[in-house]
Amino acid sequence: MKVAILSGTVYGTAEDVARHAVTVLNAAGFDAWHDPRAQLAQVLEFGPQALLVVTATTGMGELPDSFVPLYTAIRDQFPAWQGLPGGVIALGDASYGDTFCGAGELVRELYAELGVREVQEMLRLDASETVTPESDAEPWLESFATALRG
C-alpha cells in the first residue's frame, strides 16, 4: 500500500516526525513517501492509497506557512481521495489552550470534506511534555500500520 506522508513544520520537528514515519511504515511493509516541499501534482503522481499528515500548529491554531500552499491546493482541486484511509499527527503546545493542535483539527476537517476516513484518533504531541516526538509517535504509527492492514 502506498502511503503519502504530508508535513507542515515551523522549526523542523514535524518534518523529523514525518521522516521517522517513513522509516517506520517502510519497515512495516508499506511504500511510504514524503517530500517536505511536495506540491499536489507530486502527491497525485505518487498515487497514494492512504494519507498521513504530520503538522505543527502555529499562532492561534493555524497551519504552518510551509503547509499552507499544499493544503490550499488540495482544498481547491479536491482530489478523488474519497474513502482513502488517513491519519493525522499534530504537534502543538498545550499551554495554548483551545488552539492546542489546531492545525491537526483543520486537517481533520479537510479529510471530512474529501471523504478521507480516519482509521484512528489523531495523535496530539505536546511540545511542553515531549523531548523525543519521533519516539513518542512510534506506538501510534505501529497502530496506524495495523489499522491500514485491517
XYZ file of C-alpha atoms in Angstrom:
150
model
C 0.000 0.000 0.000
C 1.320 3.429 -0.968
C 1.193 5.934 1.920
C 1.764 9.628 1.187
C 3.090 11.478 4.218
C 2.466 15.223 4.027
C 4.022 17.593 6.516
C 3.907 21.159 7.713
C 6.590 22.402 10.052
C 7.841 25.571 11.688
C 11.106 24.574 13.365
C 11.589 21.196 11.672
C 10.130 18.925 14.344
C 7.056 17.875 12.345
C 9.318 17.160 9.375
C 11.522 14.985 11.626
C 8.441 13.063 12.780
C 7.307 12.662 9.153
C 10.732 11.305 8.130
C 10.599 8.877 11.062
C 7.098 7.817 9.950
C 8.541 6.922 6.527
C 11.102 4.670 8.226
C 8.524 3.002 10.493
C 5.945 2.477 7.730
C 8.508 1.199 5.206
C 9.788 -1.253 7.832
C 6.169 -2.400 8.284
C 5.985 -3.247 4.568
C 4.344 -0.112 3.201
C 5.583 2.073 0.346
C 5.799 5.355 2.298
C 6.695 8.592 0.525
C 7.456 12.028 1.969
C 8.709 15.225 0.405
C 8.592 18.190 2.799
C 8.176 20.565 -0.145
C 5.696 18.431 -2.055
C 3.233 20.047 -4.382
C -0.128 18.463 -5.129
C 0.993 17.271 -8.588
C 3.774 15.220 -6.961
C 1.399 13.723 -4.419
C -1.070 12.773 -7.151
C 1.732 11.316 -9.283
C 2.715 9.078 -6.339
C -0.879 7.760 -6.331
C -1.472 7.400 -2.597
C -3.667 4.627 -1.267
C -3.506 6.148 2.229
C -2.630 9.547 3.692
C -0.781 10.651 6.786
C -0.425 14.328 7.647
C 2.123 15.406 10.251
C 1.706 19.063 11.110
C 2.857 21.582 13.641
C 0.465 24.256 14.875
C 1.290 27.956 14.814
C -0.180 31.143 16.177
C -3.769 30.714 17.201
C -4.187 27.124 15.981
C -3.160 27.726 12.386
C -1.313 25.690 9.784
C 2.412 26.357 9.373
C 3.325 28.542 6.386
C 5.234 25.596 4.884
C 1.999 23.568 4.576
C -0.467 26.276 3.504
C 0.226 26.036 -0.291
C -0.331 22.258 -0.386
C -3.364 22.440 1.919
C -4.881 25.188 -0.260
C -4.204 23.247 -3.460
C -5.906 20.165 -2.004
C -8.937 22.253 -0.978
C -9.117 23.981 -4.369
C -8.546 20.955 -6.602
C -10.391 18.421 -4.445
C -8.538 15.227 -5.475
C -10.508 11.976 -5.702
C -9.486 10.639 -2.301
C -12.985 9.575 -1.210
C -12.683 6.505 1.001
C -8.893 6.600 1.389
C -7.691 5.712 4.878
C -5.899 8.520 6.663
C -4.313 9.641 9.872
C -3.112 12.855 11.485
C -0.223 13.552 13.830
C -0.493 17.065 15.257
C 2.215 18.853 17.164
C 1.423 21.719 19.466
C 1.815 23.178 22.920
C -0.970 22.530 25.414
C -0.266 25.845 27.120
C -2.106 27.475 24.175
C -5.359 26.024 25.475
C -8.211 25.765 22.967
C -5.901 26.125 19.966
C -3.698 23.168 21.013
C -3.068 21.084 17.870
C -5.481 23.312 15.934
C -3.685 22.650 12.645
C -4.425 18.960 13.076
C -8.104 19.786 13.527
C -8.007 21.772 10.259
C -6.583 18.706 8.512
C -9.308 16.526 10.037
C -11.923 18.941 8.667
C -10.295 18.722 5.232
C -10.339 14.918 5.449
C -14.068 15.059 6.213
C -14.684 17.279 3.172
C -12.656 14.957 0.923
C -14.173 11.761 2.300
C -10.847 10.525 3.694
C -11.648 8.218 6.601
C -9.524 8.494 9.699
C -8.539 4.985 10.720
C -7.561 6.044 14.233
C -7.763 9.019 16.536
C -5.429 11.941 15.841
C -2.170 11.826 17.797
C -1.512 15.030 19.726
C 2.142 15.591 20.631
C 2.586 18.259 23.290
C 5.865 20.189 22.990
C 5.750 21.006 26.699
C 5.754 17.286 27.571
C 7.829 15.533 24.919
C 11.544 15.688 24.290
C 11.546 12.989 21.591
C 8.436 13.384 19.422
C 9.723 10.825 16.890
C 9.906 8.123 19.581
C 6.636 9.265 21.141
C 4.919 8.810 17.756
C 6.109 5.215 17.288
C 3.310 3.370 19.147
C 0.729 5.442 17.250
C 2.492 4.732 13.934
C 2.522 0.996 14.673
C -1.220 1.128 15.400
C -1.734 3.169 12.225
C 0.089 0.483 10.204
C -2.125 -2.199 11.778
C -5.265 -0.167 11.010
C -4.180 0.262 7.379
C -3.818 -3.501 7.028
C -7.167 -4.089 8.721
